[in-house]
Coordinates of C-alpha atoms in Angstrom, one line a residue:
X1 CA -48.2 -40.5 11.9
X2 CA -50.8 -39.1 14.4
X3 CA -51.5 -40.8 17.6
X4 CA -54.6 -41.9 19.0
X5 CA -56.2 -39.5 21.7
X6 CA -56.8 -42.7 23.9
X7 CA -55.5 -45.5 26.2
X8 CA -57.5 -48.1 27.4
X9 CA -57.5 -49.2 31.6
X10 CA -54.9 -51.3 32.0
X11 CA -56.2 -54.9 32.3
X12 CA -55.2 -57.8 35.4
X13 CA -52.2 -54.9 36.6
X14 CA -50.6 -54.4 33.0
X15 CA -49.6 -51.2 31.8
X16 CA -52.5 -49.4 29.9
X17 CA -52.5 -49.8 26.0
X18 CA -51.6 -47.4 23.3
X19 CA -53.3 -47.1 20.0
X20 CA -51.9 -45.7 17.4
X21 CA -54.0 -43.8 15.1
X22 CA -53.8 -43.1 10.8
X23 CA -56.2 -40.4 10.3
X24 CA -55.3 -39.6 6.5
X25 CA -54.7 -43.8 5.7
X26 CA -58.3 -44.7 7.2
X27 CA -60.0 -42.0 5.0
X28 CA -57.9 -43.4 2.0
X29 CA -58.7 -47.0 3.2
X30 CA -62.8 -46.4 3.1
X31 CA -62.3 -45.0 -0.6
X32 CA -59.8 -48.0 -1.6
X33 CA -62.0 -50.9 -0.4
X34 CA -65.1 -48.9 -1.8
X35 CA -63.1 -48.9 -5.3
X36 CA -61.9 -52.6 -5.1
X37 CA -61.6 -55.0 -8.2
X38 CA -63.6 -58.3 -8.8
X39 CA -60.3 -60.3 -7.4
X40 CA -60.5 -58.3 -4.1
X41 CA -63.9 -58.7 -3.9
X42 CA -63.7 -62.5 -4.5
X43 CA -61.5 -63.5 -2.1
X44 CA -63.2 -61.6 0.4
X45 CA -66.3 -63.5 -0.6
X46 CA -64.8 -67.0 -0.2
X47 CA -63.0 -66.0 2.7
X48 CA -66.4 -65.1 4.6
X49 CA -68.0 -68.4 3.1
X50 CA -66.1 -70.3 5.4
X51 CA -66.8 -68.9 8.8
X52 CA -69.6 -70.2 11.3
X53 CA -70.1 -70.2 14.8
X54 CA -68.8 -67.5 16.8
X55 CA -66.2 -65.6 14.8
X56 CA -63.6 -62.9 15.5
X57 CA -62.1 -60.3 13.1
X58 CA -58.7 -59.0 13.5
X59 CA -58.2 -55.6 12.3
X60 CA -61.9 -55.0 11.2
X61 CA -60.2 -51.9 9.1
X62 CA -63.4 -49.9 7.7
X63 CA -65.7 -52.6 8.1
X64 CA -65.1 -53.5 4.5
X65 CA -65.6 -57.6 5.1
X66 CA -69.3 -57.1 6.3
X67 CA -71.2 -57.2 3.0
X68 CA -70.1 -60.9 2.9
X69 CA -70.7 -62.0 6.2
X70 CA -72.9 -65.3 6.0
X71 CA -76.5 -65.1 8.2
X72 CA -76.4 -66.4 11.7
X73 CA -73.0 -66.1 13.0
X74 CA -71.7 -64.9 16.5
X75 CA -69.5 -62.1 15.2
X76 CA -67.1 -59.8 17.5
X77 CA -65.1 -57.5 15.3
X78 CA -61.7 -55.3 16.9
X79 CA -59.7 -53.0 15.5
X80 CA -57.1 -50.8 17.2
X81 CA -56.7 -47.7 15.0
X82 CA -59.6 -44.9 16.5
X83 CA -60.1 -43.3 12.8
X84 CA -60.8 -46.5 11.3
X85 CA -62.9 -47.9 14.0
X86 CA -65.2 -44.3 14.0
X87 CA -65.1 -45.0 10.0
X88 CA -66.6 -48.6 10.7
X89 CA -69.3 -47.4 13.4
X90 CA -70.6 -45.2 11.1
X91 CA -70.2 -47.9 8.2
X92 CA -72.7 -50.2 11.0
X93 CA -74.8 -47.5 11.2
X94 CA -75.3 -47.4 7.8
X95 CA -76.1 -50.8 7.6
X96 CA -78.7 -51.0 10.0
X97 CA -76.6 -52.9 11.8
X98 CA -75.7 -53.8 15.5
X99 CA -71.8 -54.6 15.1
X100 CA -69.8 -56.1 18.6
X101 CA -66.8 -53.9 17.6
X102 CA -63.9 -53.2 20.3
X103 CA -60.8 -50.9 20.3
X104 CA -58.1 -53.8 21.0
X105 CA -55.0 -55.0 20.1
X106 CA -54.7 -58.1 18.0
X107 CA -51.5 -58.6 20.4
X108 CA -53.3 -58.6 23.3
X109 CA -57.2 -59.7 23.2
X110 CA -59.7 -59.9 25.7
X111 CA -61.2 -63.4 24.9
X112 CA -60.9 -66.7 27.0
X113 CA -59.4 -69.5 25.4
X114 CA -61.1 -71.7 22.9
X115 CA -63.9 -69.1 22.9
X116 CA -64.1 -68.8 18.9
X117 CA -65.1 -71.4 16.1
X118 CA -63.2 -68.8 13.7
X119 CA -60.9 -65.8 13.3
X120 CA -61.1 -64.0 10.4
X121 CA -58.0 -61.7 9.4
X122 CA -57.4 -60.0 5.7
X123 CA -54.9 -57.7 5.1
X124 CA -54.1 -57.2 8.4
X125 CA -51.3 -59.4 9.8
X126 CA -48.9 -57.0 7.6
X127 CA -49.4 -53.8 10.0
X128 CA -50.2 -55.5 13.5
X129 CA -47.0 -54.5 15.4
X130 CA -45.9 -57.7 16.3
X131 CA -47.4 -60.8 13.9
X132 CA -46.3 -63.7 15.6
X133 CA -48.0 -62.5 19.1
X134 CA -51.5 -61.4 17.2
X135 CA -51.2 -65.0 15.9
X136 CA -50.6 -66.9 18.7
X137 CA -53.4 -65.0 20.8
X138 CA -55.2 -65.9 17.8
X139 CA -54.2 -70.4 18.2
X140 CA -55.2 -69.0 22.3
X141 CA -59.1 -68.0 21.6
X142 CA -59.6 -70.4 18.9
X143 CA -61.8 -73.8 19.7
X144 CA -60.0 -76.8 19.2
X145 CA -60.5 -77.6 15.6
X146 CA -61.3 -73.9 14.8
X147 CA -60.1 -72.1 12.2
X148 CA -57.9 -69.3 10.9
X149 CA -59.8 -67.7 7.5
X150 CA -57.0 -65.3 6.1
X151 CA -56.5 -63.0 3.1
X152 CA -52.8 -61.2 3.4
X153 CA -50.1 -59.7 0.9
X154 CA -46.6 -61.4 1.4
X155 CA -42.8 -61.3 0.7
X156 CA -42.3 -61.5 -3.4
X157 CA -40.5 -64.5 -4.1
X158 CA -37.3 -64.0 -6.4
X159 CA -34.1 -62.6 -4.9
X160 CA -34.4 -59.3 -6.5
X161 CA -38.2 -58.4 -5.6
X162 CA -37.6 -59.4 -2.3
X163 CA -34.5 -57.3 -1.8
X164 CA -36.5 -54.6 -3.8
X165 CA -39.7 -54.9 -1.4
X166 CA -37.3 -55.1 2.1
X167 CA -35.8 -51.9 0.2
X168 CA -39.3 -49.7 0.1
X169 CA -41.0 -51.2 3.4
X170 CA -39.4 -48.4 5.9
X171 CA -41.1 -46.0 3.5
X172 CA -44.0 -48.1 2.7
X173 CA -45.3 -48.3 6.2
X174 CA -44.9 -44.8 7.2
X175 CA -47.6 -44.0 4.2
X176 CA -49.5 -47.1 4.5
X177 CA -50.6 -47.1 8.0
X178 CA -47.5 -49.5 9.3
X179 CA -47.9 -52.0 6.5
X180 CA -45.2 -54.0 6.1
X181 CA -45.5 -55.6 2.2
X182 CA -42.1 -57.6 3.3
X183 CA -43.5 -60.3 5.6
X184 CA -43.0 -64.0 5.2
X185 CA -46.9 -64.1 6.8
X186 CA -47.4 -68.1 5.5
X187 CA -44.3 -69.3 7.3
X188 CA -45.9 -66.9 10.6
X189 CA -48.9 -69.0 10.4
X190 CA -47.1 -72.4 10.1
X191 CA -44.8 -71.2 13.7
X192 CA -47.8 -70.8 15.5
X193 CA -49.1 -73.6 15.7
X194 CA -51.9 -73.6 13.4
X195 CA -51.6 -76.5 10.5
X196 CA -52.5 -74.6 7.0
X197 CA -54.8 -76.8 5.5
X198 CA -55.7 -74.2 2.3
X199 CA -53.2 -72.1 0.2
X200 CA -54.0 -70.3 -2.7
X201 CA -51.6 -67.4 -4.2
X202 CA -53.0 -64.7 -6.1
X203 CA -51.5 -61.6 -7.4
X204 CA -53.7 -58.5 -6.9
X205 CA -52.8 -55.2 -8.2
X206 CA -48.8 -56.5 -8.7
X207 CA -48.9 -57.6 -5.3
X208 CA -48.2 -61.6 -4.1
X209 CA -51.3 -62.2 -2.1
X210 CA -52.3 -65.3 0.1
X211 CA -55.4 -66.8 1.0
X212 CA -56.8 -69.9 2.8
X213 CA -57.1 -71.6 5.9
X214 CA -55.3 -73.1 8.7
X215 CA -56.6 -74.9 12.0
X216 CA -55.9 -75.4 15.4
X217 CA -55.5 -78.7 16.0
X218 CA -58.5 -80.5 17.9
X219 CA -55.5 -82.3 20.2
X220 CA -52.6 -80.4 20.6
X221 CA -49.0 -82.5 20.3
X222 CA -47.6 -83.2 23.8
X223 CA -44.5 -81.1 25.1
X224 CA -42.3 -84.7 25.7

């Protein structure tokens, strides 16, 4: 796949960042979410009904969760990939709409702590590079109390789909912008610390989707 043509300063002495960039993938992307079915659009729907308060996106994509953003909320959106994020400045543009949007990693973000009453993330946590970091940066910014909203394909249950699906993901996520359709993203949630309070499972297009909620605890268990 392409790379990016940028780095970003490195931040407090680490090294700079490197984005990687899908130029063909974004401009499939912004015709796939344009073309989405009334499932797709649903759970994106009740997924933005939840948030309030300041709210971070993870992997804003093309910008295709804006249309159901509720009134009145704080929002900060980042996404690392340069072709999608020129895809969702010009999507903003659009709009009408002033958009906080950010080149950054999901891995390593530049909020403080308990800065956010919500992150939002939908199909993302399948292509960030490293899952369990993005989510713990994510337990990091959120208020105690605050929530996780999430949307994300997952593992097939069954022996043989799930053998099938670790089978096609090397190939998979060389065409599909680094998604990885074999990850066990539920349990990911559950080891960082975030309690799941919401679960629904869908299938969507053949693939085992989740969806829901999960919250950082308002005080946190003691280390003893």
């Amino acid at each position: 796949m392409p790379q990016s043509d940028g780095n970003t300063p490195s931040r407090a002495g680490k090294p700079p960042t490197r984005y990687a960039g899908h130029r063909a993938f974004a401009a499939f992307w912004e015709w796939a979410t344009a073309h989405e079915n009334a499932t797709e659009r649903e759970l994106r729907r009740e997924a933005a009904m939840r948030l309030h308060g300041r709210v971070l996106e993870l992997g804003v994509g093309v910008g295709a969760n804006w249309s159901y953003l509720p009134p009145g909320i704080d929002y900060v959106g980042i996404e690392p990939d340069s072709y999608m994020l020129d895809r969702a400045r010009k999507r903003a543009a659009a709009l009408g709409r002033q958009i906080d949007l950010r080149q950054e990693r999901a891995e390593q973000l530049p909020f403080e702590d308990d800065s956010f009453d919500a992150v939002l993330v939908t199909l993302t946590l399948c292509s960030v590079g490293q899952p369990g970091m993005a989510l713990s940066e994510a337990h990091r910014v959120l208020k105690p109390g605050g929530q996780l909203v999430f949307v994300e394909h997952v593992r097939p249950g069954g022996a043989k789909a799930g053998w099938l699906c670790d089978r096609i993901t090397p190939a998979w996520r060389r065409i599909g912008g680094g998604c990885h359709p074999n990850r066990r993203t539920t349990e990911a949630i559950a080891r960082s610390g975030l309690s799941i309070e919401t679960l629904v499972r869908r299938k969507v297009n053949g693939l085992p989707m989740v969806a829901g909620v999960a919250r950082k605890l308002a005080i946190e268990p003691s280390a003893s």
